[in-house]
mmCIF file of C-alpha atoms in Angstrom:
data_model
loop_
_atom_site.group_PDB
_atom_site.id
_atom_site.type_symbol
_atom_site.label_atom_id
_atom_site.label_comp_id
_atom_site.label_asym_id
_atom_site.label_seq_id
_atom_site.Cartn_x
_atom_site.Cartn_y
_atom_site.Cartn_z
ATOM 1 C CA MET A 265 -11.544 21.132 2.676
ATOM 2 C CA ASP A 266 -15.241 20.475 1.946
ATOM 3 C CA ILE A 267 -16.769 17.382 0.357
ATOM 4 C CA GLU A 268 -17.297 19.097 -3.031
ATOM 5 C CA LYS A 269 -13.530 19.644 -3.189
ATOM 6 C CA VAL A 270 -12.982 15.940 -2.372
ATOM 7 C CA ASN A 271 -15.453 14.855 -5.055
ATOM 8 C CA SER A 272 -13.728 17.024 -7.664
ATOM 9 C CA MET A 273 -10.335 15.328 -7.239
ATOM 10 C CA ASP A 274 -8.880 13.075 -9.912
ATOM 11 C CA PHE A 275 -7.409 9.828 -8.581
ATOM 12 C CA GLY A 276 -3.879 11.226 -8.469
ATOM 13 C CA GLU A 277 -4.867 14.113 -6.183
ATOM 14 C CA PHE A 278 -7.108 11.850 -4.103
ATOM 15 C CA VAL A 279 -4.292 9.348 -3.439
ATOM 16 C CA ASP A 280 -1.859 12.198 -2.679
ATOM 17 C CA VAL A 281 -4.243 13.603 -0.060
ATOM 18 C CA PHE A 282 -5.853 10.434 1.402
ATOM 19 C CA GLY A 283 -3.148 7.822 0.663
ATOM 20 C CA ASN A 284 -2.039 7.564 4.304
ATOM 21 C CA VAL A 285 -5.446 7.601 6.008
ATOM 22 C CA ILE A 286 -4.685 3.908 6.444
ATOM 23 C CA GLU A 287 -0.984 3.809 7.297
ATOM 24 C CA ARG A 288 1.189 2.981 4.261
ATOM 25 C CA CYS A 289 -1.814 1.537 2.369
ATOM 26 C CA PRO A 290 -2.407 3.986 -0.530
ATOM 27 C CA LEU A 291 -4.082 1.048 -2.303
ATOM 28 C CA ILE A 292 -7.082 1.513 0.005
ATOM 29 C CA ALA A 293 -7.534 5.237 -0.742
ATOM 30 C CA ALA A 294 -7.006 4.446 -4.431
ATOM 31 C CA ALA A 295 -9.779 1.828 -4.252
ATOM 32 C CA VAL A 296 -12.144 4.121 -2.325
ATOM 33 C CA TRP A 297 -11.912 6.712 -5.139
ATOM 34 C CA SER A 298 -13.997 4.272 -7.245
ATOM 35 C CA GLN A 299 -16.938 4.913 -4.856
ATOM 36 C CA ARG A 300 -17.149 8.713 -5.376
ATOM 37 C CA PRO A 301 -19.098 10.971 -5.116
ATOM 38 C CA PHE A 302 -19.195 10.998 -1.302
ATOM 39 C CA SER A 303 -22.025 12.718 0.551
ATOM 40 C CA ASP A 304 -19.953 13.767 3.587
ATOM 41 C CA LEU A 305 -17.056 12.790 5.868
ATOM 42 C CA GLU A 306 -19.126 9.994 7.395
ATOM 43 C CA ASP A 307 -19.771 8.494 3.955
ATOM 44 C CA LEU A 308 -16.091 8.713 2.989
ATOM 45 C CA LYS A 309 -15.131 6.992 6.246
ATOM 46 C CA LYS A 310 -17.744 4.286 5.642
ATOM 47 C CA HIS A 311 -16.101 3.366 2.319
ATOM 48 C CA PHE A 312 -12.602 3.138 3.840
ATOM 49 C CA PHE A 313 -13.924 0.865 6.596
ATOM 50 C CA ALA A 314 -16.026 -1.269 4.239
ATOM 51 C CA PHE A 315 -12.928 -1.975 2.136
ATOM 52 C CA ILE A 316 -11.006 -3.109 5.229
ATOM 53 C CA ASP A 317 -13.892 -5.277 6.465
ATOM 54 C CA ALA A 318 -14.233 -7.008 3.077
ATOM 55 C CA LEU A 319 -10.573 -8.093 2.925
ATOM 56 C CA PRO A 320 -9.670 -11.695 3.722
ATOM 57 C CA GLN A 321 -7.973 -12.178 7.099
ATOM 58 C CA SER A 322 -4.520 -12.183 5.454
ATOM 59 C CA GLY A 323 -5.259 -8.730 3.986
ATOM 60 C CA GLN A 324 -6.433 -7.388 7.338
ATOM 61 C CA GLU A 325 -3.258 -8.734 8.952
ATOM 62 C CA GLY A 326 -1.360 -7.158 6.034
ATOM 63 C CA ILE A 327 -2.755 -3.721 6.928
ATOM 64 C CA LEU A 328 -1.523 -4.137 10.499
ATOM 65 C CA ARG A 329 1.925 -5.250 9.265
ATOM 66 C CA CYS A 330 2.288 -1.940 7.394
ATOM 67 C CA HIS A 331 2.211 -0.085 10.750
ATOM 68 C CA PRO A 332 5.395 0.845 12.632
ATOM 69 C CA ASP A 333 6.081 -0.143 16.247
ATOM 70 C CA LEU A 334 5.221 2.494 18.834
ATOM 71 C CA ALA A 335 8.486 4.021 20.109
ATOM 72 C CA GLY A 336 10.336 1.568 17.838
ATOM 73 C CA SER A 337 13.253 1.618 15.419
ATOM 74 C CA GLU A 338 11.477 3.807 12.842
ATOM 75 C CA LEU A 339 10.927 6.549 15.398
ATOM 76 C CA ARG A 340 14.652 6.386 16.288
ATOM 77 C CA ARG A 341 15.737 6.377 12.622
ATOM 78 C CA GLY A 342 13.312 9.168 11.656
ATOM 79 C CA THR A 343 11.578 7.116 8.945
ATOM 80 C CA LEU A 344 8.009 7.319 10.285
ATOM 81 C CA THR A 345 5.297 8.835 8.086
ATOM 82 C CA ALA A 346 4.468 12.449 9.035
ATOM 83 C CA GLU A 347 1.135 11.299 10.499
ATOM 84 C CA SER A 348 2.711 8.587 12.692
ATOM 85 C CA GLN A 349 5.415 10.959 13.846
ATOM 86 C CA ARG A 350 2.790 13.474 15.021
ATOM 87 C CA GLU A 351 0.676 10.807 16.729
ATOM 88 C CA GLN A 352 3.625 9.186 18.547
ATOM 89 C CA SER A 353 4.820 12.655 19.660
ATOM 90 C CA ALA A 354 1.349 13.510 21.002
ATOM 91 C CA ALA A 355 1.499 10.377 23.207
ATOM 92 C CA GLY A 356 4.907 11.431 24.569
ATOM 93 C CA LEU A 357 6.684 8.491 22.895
ATOM 94 C CA THR A 358 9.435 10.709 21.466
ATOM 95 C CA SER A 359 10.721 11.599 24.933
ATOM 96 C CA LEU A 360 10.918 8.241 26.716
ATOM 97 C CA GLY A 361 13.754 7.430 29.093
ATOM 98 C CA ALA A 362 16.060 4.506 28.230
ATOM 99 C CA ASP A 363 14.279 2.178 30.678
ATOM 100 C CA GLU A 364 10.815 2.904 29.305
ATOM 101 C CA ARG A 365 12.054 2.508 25.726
ATOM 102 C CA LEU A 366 13.600 -0.864 26.530
ATOM 103 C CA ARG A 367 10.459 -2.052 28.334
ATOM 104 C CA LEU A 368 8.296 -1.080 25.317
ATOM 105 C CA ALA A 369 10.729 -2.707 22.868
ATOM 106 C CA GLU A 370 10.503 -5.983 24.807
ATOM 107 C CA LEU A 371 6.706 -5.875 24.919
ATOM 108 C CA ASN A 372 6.512 -4.975 21.197
ATOM 109 C CA ALA A 373 8.764 -7.933 20.327
ATOM 110 C CA GLN A 374 6.646 -10.328 22.411
ATOM 111 C CA TYR A 375 3.481 -9.005 20.785
ATOM 112 C CA ARG A 376 4.864 -9.386 17.232
ATOM 113 C CA ALA A 377 6.039 -12.925 17.984
ATOM 114 C CA ARG A 378 2.676 -13.901 19.481
ATOM 115 C CA PHE A 379 0.291 -12.383 16.902
ATOM 116 C CA GLY A 380 2.346 -11.991 13.694
ATOM 117 C CA PHE A 381 1.624 -8.264 13.425
ATOM 118 C CA PRO A 382 2.749 -5.183 15.370
ATOM 119 C CA PHE A 383 0.882 -3.592 18.274
ATOM 120 C CA VAL A 384 -1.370 -0.864 16.842
ATOM 121 C CA LEU A 385 -3.011 1.765 19.040
ATOM 122 C CA ALA A 386 -4.567 5.161 18.270
ATOM 123 C CA ALA A 387 -1.729 6.795 20.230
ATOM 124 C CA ARG A 388 -3.157 10.302 20.064
ATOM 125 C CA PHE A 389 -5.736 9.289 22.686
ATOM 126 C CA SER A 390 -3.077 7.933 25.073
ATOM 127 C CA ASP A 391 -0.118 8.937 27.195
ATOM 128 C CA ARG A 392 3.079 6.897 27.477
ATOM 129 C CA ALA A 393 2.014 5.065 30.644
ATOM 130 C CA GLU A 394 -1.249 3.994 29.018
ATOM 131 C CA VAL A 395 0.567 2.719 25.905
ATOM 132 C CA SER A 396 2.657 0.305 28.020
ATOM 133 C CA ARG A 397 -0.288 -0.761 30.120
ATOM 134 C CA GLU A 398 -2.508 -1.399 27.105
ATOM 135 C CA LEU A 399 0.263 -3.315 25.307
ATOM 136 C CA ALA A 400 0.820 -5.553 28.344
ATOM 137 C CA ARG A 401 -2.929 -6.155 28.635
ATOM 138 C CA ARG A 402 -3.571 -6.921 24.947
ATOM 139 C CA LEU A 403 -0.582 -9.277 24.825
ATOM 140 C CA LEU A 404 -2.702 -11.715 26.841
ATOM 141 C CA CYS A 405 -5.823 -11.584 24.635
ATOM 142 C CA PRO A 406 -6.939 -14.467 22.358
ATOM 143 C CA SER A 407 -5.682 -14.022 18.738
ATOM 144 C CA ALA A 408 -9.077 -13.633 17.042
ATOM 145 C CA GLN A 409 -10.175 -11.001 19.559
ATOM 146 C CA GLU A 410 -6.864 -9.182 19.250
ATOM 147 C CA LEU A 411 -7.143 -8.976 15.442
ATOM 148 C CA ARG A 412 -10.554 -7.314 15.872
ATOM 149 C CA THR A 413 -9.226 -4.921 18.516
ATOM 150 C CA ALA A 414 -6.233 -3.948 16.367
ATOM 151 C CA LEU A 415 -8.434 -3.295 13.301
ATOM 152 C CA GLY A 416 -10.657 -1.133 15.517
ATOM 153 C CA GLU A 417 -7.556 0.945 16.339
ATOM 154 C CA VAL A 418 -6.695 1.217 12.620
ATOM 155 C CA LYS A 419 -10.188 2.651 12.093
ATOM 156 C CA LYS A 420 -9.842 5.120 14.998
ATOM 157 C CA ILE A 421 -6.531 6.314 13.531
ATOM 158 C CA GLY A 422 -8.114 6.579 10.071
ATOM 159 C CA SER A 423 -11.109 8.537 11.433
ATOM 160 C CA LEU A 424 -8.846 11.059 13.111
ATOM 161 C CA ARG A 425 -6.681 11.453 10.008
ATOM 162 C CA LEU A 426 -9.771 11.977 7.824
ATOM 163 C CA ALA A 427 -11.130 14.530 10.314
ATOM 164 C CA ASP A 428 -7.781 16.375 10.218
ATOM 165 C CA LEU A 429 -7.872 16.484 6.422
ATOM 166 C CA LEU A 430 -11.468 17.705 6.287
ATOM 167 C CA CYS A 431 -10.933 20.002 9.308
ATOM 168 C CA ALA A 432 -13.836 18.365 11.127
ATOM 169 C CA ASP A 433 -14.391 18.299 14.867
ATOM 170 C CA PRO A 434 -13.144 14.882 16.103
ATOM 171 C CA ALA A 435 -15.736 14.984 18.928
ATOM 172 C CA LYS A 436 -18.435 14.615 16.273
ATOM 173 C CA LEU A 437 -16.922 11.488 14.693
ATOM 174 C CA MET B 46 18.310 -15.728 -2.143
ATOM 175 C CA ASP B 47 16.791 -19.211 -1.817
ATOM 176 C CA ILE B 48 13.307 -20.126 -0.648
ATOM 177 C CA GLU B 49 14.535 -21.297 2.785
ATOM 178 C CA LYS B 50 15.850 -17.793 3.375
ATOM 179 C CA VAL B 51 12.469 -16.371 2.316
ATOM 180 C CA ASN B 52 10.614 -18.731 4.659
ATOM 181 C CA SER B 53 12.837 -17.752 7.587
ATOM 182 C CA MET B 54 11.952 -14.045 7.356
ATOM 183 C CA ASP B 55 9.822 -12.327 9.982
ATOM 184 C CA PHE B 56 7.116 -10.067 8.544
ATOM 185 C CA GLY B 57 9.251 -6.943 8.909
ATOM 186 C CA GLU B 58 12.052 -8.383 6.757
ATOM 187 C CA PHE B 59 9.580 -9.874 4.289
ATOM 188 C CA VAL B 60 7.818 -6.528 3.730
ATOM 189 C CA ASP B 61 11.184 -4.743 3.438
ATOM 190 C CA VAL B 62 12.286 -7.162 0.704
ATOM 191 C CA PHE B 63 9.013 -7.894 -1.152
ATOM 192 C CA GLY B 64 7.000 -4.754 -0.345
ATOM 193 C CA ASN B 65 7.337 -3.324 -3.867
ATOM 194 C CA VAL B 66 6.795 -6.507 -5.904
ATOM 195 C CA ILE B 67 3.407 -4.907 -6.546
ATOM 196 C CA GLU B 68 4.207 -1.224 -7.043
ATOM 197 C CA ARG B 69 3.561 0.830 -3.866
ATOM 198 C CA CYS B 70 1.335 -1.899 -2.407
ATOM 199 C CA PRO B 71 3.293 -3.262 0.601
ATOM 200 C CA LEU B 72 -0.087 -4.368 1.958
ATOM 201 C CA ILE B 73 -0.056 -7.210 -0.581
ATOM 202 C CA ALA B 74 3.388 -8.543 0.401
ATOM 203 C CA ALA B 75 2.369 -8.139 4.053
ATOM 204 C CA ALA B 76 -0.746 -10.245 3.388
ATOM 205 C CA VAL B 77 1.158 -12.909 1.427
ATOM 206 C CA TRP B 78 3.448 -13.484 4.444
ATOM 207 C CA SER B 79 0.419 -15.129 6.141
ATOM 208 C CA GLN B 80 0.661 -17.939 3.526
ATOM 209 C CA ARG B 81 4.264 -19.029 4.315
ATOM 210 C CA PRO B 82 6.064 -21.408 4.039
ATOM 211 C CA PHE B 83 6.434 -21.203 0.253
ATOM 212 C CA SER B 84 7.663 -24.208 -1.714
ATOM 213 C CA ASP B 85 9.431 -22.177 -4.436
ATOM 214 C CA LEU B 86 9.327 -18.965 -6.496
ATOM 215 C CA GLU B 87 6.313 -20.225 -8.434
ATOM 216 C CA ASP B 88 4.392 -20.799 -5.209
ATOM 217 C CA LEU B 89 5.302 -17.350 -3.868
ATOM 218 C CA LYS B 90 4.153 -15.778 -7.136
ATOM 219 C CA LYS B 91 0.901 -17.744 -7.004
ATOM 220 C CA HIS B 92 0.031 -16.211 -3.618
ATOM 221 C CA PHE B 93 0.711 -12.654 -4.816
ATOM 222 C CA PHE B 94 -1.521 -13.199 -7.848
ATOM 223 C CA ALA B 95 -4.274 -14.955 -5.877
ATOM 224 C CA PHE B 96 -4.487 -11.953 -3.559
ATOM 225 C CA ILE B 97 -4.883 -9.583 -6.528
ATOM 226 C CA ASP B 98 -7.483 -11.812 -8.200
ATOM 227 C CA ALA B 99 -9.572 -12.020 -4.996
ATOM 228 C CA LEU B 100 -9.863 -8.229 -4.583
ATOM 229 C CA PRO B 101 -13.083 -6.488 -5.565
ATOM 230 C CA GLN B 102 -12.852 -4.467 -8.792
ATOM 231 C CA SER B 103 -12.279 -1.231 -6.818
ATOM 232 C CA GLY B 104 -9.237 -2.847 -5.165
ATOM 233 C CA GLN B 105 -7.850 -4.017 -8.510
ATOM 234 C CA GLU B 106 -8.304 -0.498 -9.904
ATOM 235 C CA GLY B 107 -6.670 0.761 -6.687
ATOM 236 C CA ILE B 108 -3.536 -1.292 -7.446
ATOM 237 C CA LEU B 109 -3.319 0.276 -10.898
ATOM 238 C CA ARG B 110 -3.772 3.783 -9.428
ATOM 239 C CA CYS B 111 -0.673 3.241 -7.264
ATOM 240 C CA HIS B 112 1.442 3.021 -10.458
ATOM 241 C CA PRO B 113 3.235 6.050 -11.944
ATOM 242 C CA ASP B 114 2.766 7.211 -15.532
ATOM 243 C CA LEU B 115 5.406 5.992 -17.973
ATOM 244 C CA ALA B 116 7.723 8.921 -18.798
ATOM 245 C CA GLY B 117 5.508 11.075 -16.559
ATOM 246 C CA SER B 118 5.940 13.726 -13.859
ATOM 247 C CA GLU B 119 7.427 11.309 -11.301
ATOM 248 C CA LEU B 120 10.227 10.373 -13.679
ATOM 249 C CA ARG B 121 10.947 14.097 -14.199
ATOM 250 C CA ARG B 122 10.813 14.857 -10.470
ATOM 251 C CA GLY B 123 12.921 11.812 -9.532
ATOM 252 C CA THR B 124 10.286 10.365 -7.176
ATOM 253 C CA LEU B 125 9.853 6.954 -8.833
ATOM 254 C CA THR B 126 10.505 3.804 -6.799
ATOM 255 C CA ALA B 127 13.934 2.277 -7.527
ATOM 256 C CA GLU B 128 12.256 -0.592 -9.421
ATOM 257 C CA SER B 129 10.179 1.707 -11.643
ATOM 258 C CA GLN B 130 13.180 3.907 -12.335
ATOM 259 C CA ARG B 131 15.185 0.883 -13.551
ATOM 260 C CA GLU B 132 12.302 -0.433 -15.673
ATOM 261 C CA GLN B 133 11.545 2.921 -17.308
ATOM 262 C CA SER B 134 15.281 3.396 -18.005
ATOM 263 C CA ALA B 135 15.492 -0.057 -19.612
ATOM 264 C CA ALA B 136 12.716 0.955 -22.042
ATOM 265 C CA GLY B 137 14.604 4.144 -22.967
ATOM 266 C CA LEU B 138 11.952 6.394 -21.371
ATOM 267 C CA THR B 139 14.554 8.456 -19.505
ATOM 268 C CA SER B 140 16.031 9.775 -22.746
ATOM 269 C CA LEU B 141 12.997 10.866 -24.770
ATOM 270 C CA GLY B 142 13.049 13.989 -26.910
ATOM 271 C CA ALA B 143 10.621 16.803 -26.066
ATOM 272 C CA ASP B 144 8.206 15.789 -28.848
ATOM 273 C CA GLU B 145 8.040 12.153 -27.767
ATOM 274 C CA ARG B 146 7.565 13.175 -24.119
ATOM 275 C CA LEU B 147 4.708 15.490 -25.040
ATOM 276 C CA ARG B 148 3.053 12.842 -27.217
ATOM 277 C CA LEU B 149 3.236 10.295 -24.374
ATOM 278 C CA ALA B 150 1.931 12.837 -21.828
ATOM 279 C CA GLU B 151 -1.100 13.493 -24.038
ATOM 280 C CA LEU B 152 -1.805 9.791 -24.514
ATOM 281 C CA ASN B 153 -1.354 9.106 -20.775
ATOM 282 C CA ALA B 154 -3.825 11.895 -19.927
ATOM 283 C CA GLN B 155 -6.401 10.525 -22.393
ATOM 284 C CA TYR B 156 -5.945 7.019 -20.991
ATOM 285 C CA ARG B 157 -6.367 8.179 -17.352
ATOM 286 C CA ALA B 158 -9.487 10.173 -18.266
ATOM 287 C CA ARG B 159 -10.999 7.236 -20.158
ATOM 288 C CA PHE B 160 -10.302 4.378 -17.715
ATOM 289 C CA GLY B 161 -9.798 6.047 -14.298
ATOM 290 C CA PHE B 162 -6.359 4.467 -13.813
ATOM 291 C CA PRO B 163 -2.932 5.041 -15.388
ATOM 292 C CA PHE B 164 -1.504 3.100 -18.329
ATOM 293 C CA VAL B 165 0.523 0.190 -16.916
ATOM 294 C CA LEU B 166 2.949 -1.810 -19.050
ATOM 295 C CA ALA B 167 5.842 -4.143 -18.169
ATOM 296 C CA ALA B 168 8.224 -1.596 -19.698
ATOM 297 C CA ARG B 169 11.315 -3.787 -19.383
ATOM 298 C CA PHE B 170 10.038 -5.846 -22.325
ATOM 299 C CA SER B 171 9.523 -2.775 -24.543
ATOM 300 C CA ASP B 172 11.345 0.024 -26.274
ATOM 301 C CA ARG B 173 10.083 3.604 -26.400
ATOM 302 C CA ALA B 174 8.393 3.234 -29.788
ATOM 303 C CA GLU B 175 6.475 0.188 -28.581
ATOM 304 C CA VAL B 176 5.326 1.990 -25.433
ATOM 305 C CA SER B 177 3.641 4.739 -27.507
ATOM 306 C CA ARG B 178 2.178 2.263 -29.982
ATOM 307 C CA GLU B 179 0.772 0.026 -27.246
ATOM 308 C CA LEU B 180 -0.661 2.989 -25.346
ATOM 309 C CA ALA B 181 -2.421 4.281 -28.481
ATOM 310 C CA ARG B 182 -3.783 0.786 -29.176
ATOM 311 C CA ARG B 183 -5.032 0.036 -25.645
ATOM 312 C CA LEU B 184 -6.697 3.456 -25.421
ATOM 313 C CA LEU B 185 -9.328 2.095 -27.815
ATOM 314 C CA CYS B 186 -10.087 -1.139 -25.934
ATOM 315 C CA PRO B 187 -13.341 -1.753 -24.008
ATOM 316 C CA SER B 188 -13.004 -0.921 -20.275
ATOM 317 C CA ALA B 189 -13.516 -4.431 -18.874
ATOM 318 C CA GLN B 190 -10.956 -5.894 -21.285
ATOM 319 C CA GLU B 191 -8.487 -3.108 -20.487
ATOM 320 C CA LEU B 192 -8.739 -3.722 -16.734
ATOM 321 C CA ARG B 193 -7.827 -7.390 -17.367
ATOM 322 C CA THR B 194 -4.946 -6.405 -19.666
ATOM 323 C CA ALA B 195 -3.568 -3.883 -17.161
ATOM 324 C CA LEU B 196 -3.709 -6.407 -14.279
ATOM 325 C CA GLY B 197 -1.859 -8.870 -16.520
ATOM 326 C CA GLU B 198 0.900 -6.266 -16.887
ATOM 327 C CA VAL B 199 0.992 -5.778 -13.084
ATOM 328 C CA LYS B 200 1.569 -9.534 -12.787
ATOM 329 C CA LYS B 201 4.326 -9.515 -15.431
ATOM 330 C CA ILE B 202 6.065 -6.682 -13.568
ATOM 331 C CA GLY B 203 5.633 -8.560 -10.272
ATOM 332 C CA SER B 204 7.029 -11.798 -11.771
ATOM 333 C CA LEU B 205 10.131 -10.020 -12.995
ATOM 334 C CA ARG B 206 10.681 -8.251 -9.682
ATOM 335 C CA LEU B 207 10.306 -11.542 -7.778
ATOM 336 C CA ALA B 208 12.744 -13.232 -10.174
ATOM 337 C CA ASP B 209 15.247 -10.403 -9.606
ATOM 338 C CA LEU B 210 14.963 -10.814 -5.840
ATOM 339 C CA LEU B 211 15.372 -14.597 -5.983
ATOM 340 C CA CYS B 212 18.015 -14.351 -8.733
ATOM 341 C CA ALA B 213 15.979 -16.661 -10.963
ATOM 342 C CA ASP B 214 16.167 -16.899 -14.727
ATOM 343 C CA PRO B 215 13.248 -14.817 -16.110
ATOM 344 C CA ALA B 216 13.081 -17.145 -19.135
ATOM 345 C CA LYS B 217 11.849 -19.882 -16.795
ATOM 346 C CA LEU B 218 8.999 -17.806 -15.356
#
């Protein structure tokens, strides 16, 4: 898909295509449509990120709370979004042993209790061992720093999803 | 459900229960959770509305763009949210004749083209004749006024959905 195609979309098409660039937040894609036309992928990305950055802290936490746990109950129940399902599969989280699953569930629960949002990581860049390690490490970070780190992961995920949709080379992002 | 029950919810439960108070915008419920504890239904409502009011105009338009058309393609395809389905049924929009459906589809298309968001109305308060009349009337309003009117309807819908969830008397809202 090229940028002319993107710029020609009405808001219904745009939200259908880009509604899950930020997980379960079609509101953000729907808001970004107001900023068209876009000059290129970079410009489109810039508007998604600017919307996130301009939200009050409660809204930024809200974005995180719309994300599923990694290797959590939604993966087991099969209710993940198509994008999350692919990303969690790529990190090997769909084929964990019982011990690993339990260990991750415990860490996820501790993380949610400590920060008030779920652990978010651009899983496509990771393998299962790294996911656990990174979760254990970030669990110890100060809250304000962790909010920034988590939003950075939301943006990495969004960049990769946008690149998929526009068939761009992720190495150039 | 009483307010103590609401205040005892973790964010996962809260988003499950209140995620569609604002149509297809779980981000807003997820953000409102940051403001707990709530003193009562009125207080809970106040936080939902304050979040909407604090958004930039693109975000407010984004909320509207997450709403389905009344008597539109989503009703035909059966992909409405449960809440929208009930509200559109209550207004008699599920049993329109072919002529009425066509007339509404034309008006909806004109409205979307003019304002860049769909026509939103708290349908539960209306019957099918009023929906058409109101749509034809609002189609002629200035854009800035219409954005305010449409957001007022989003809040009416949200108030009614919150009252349903807390089993409150809508007359007292």
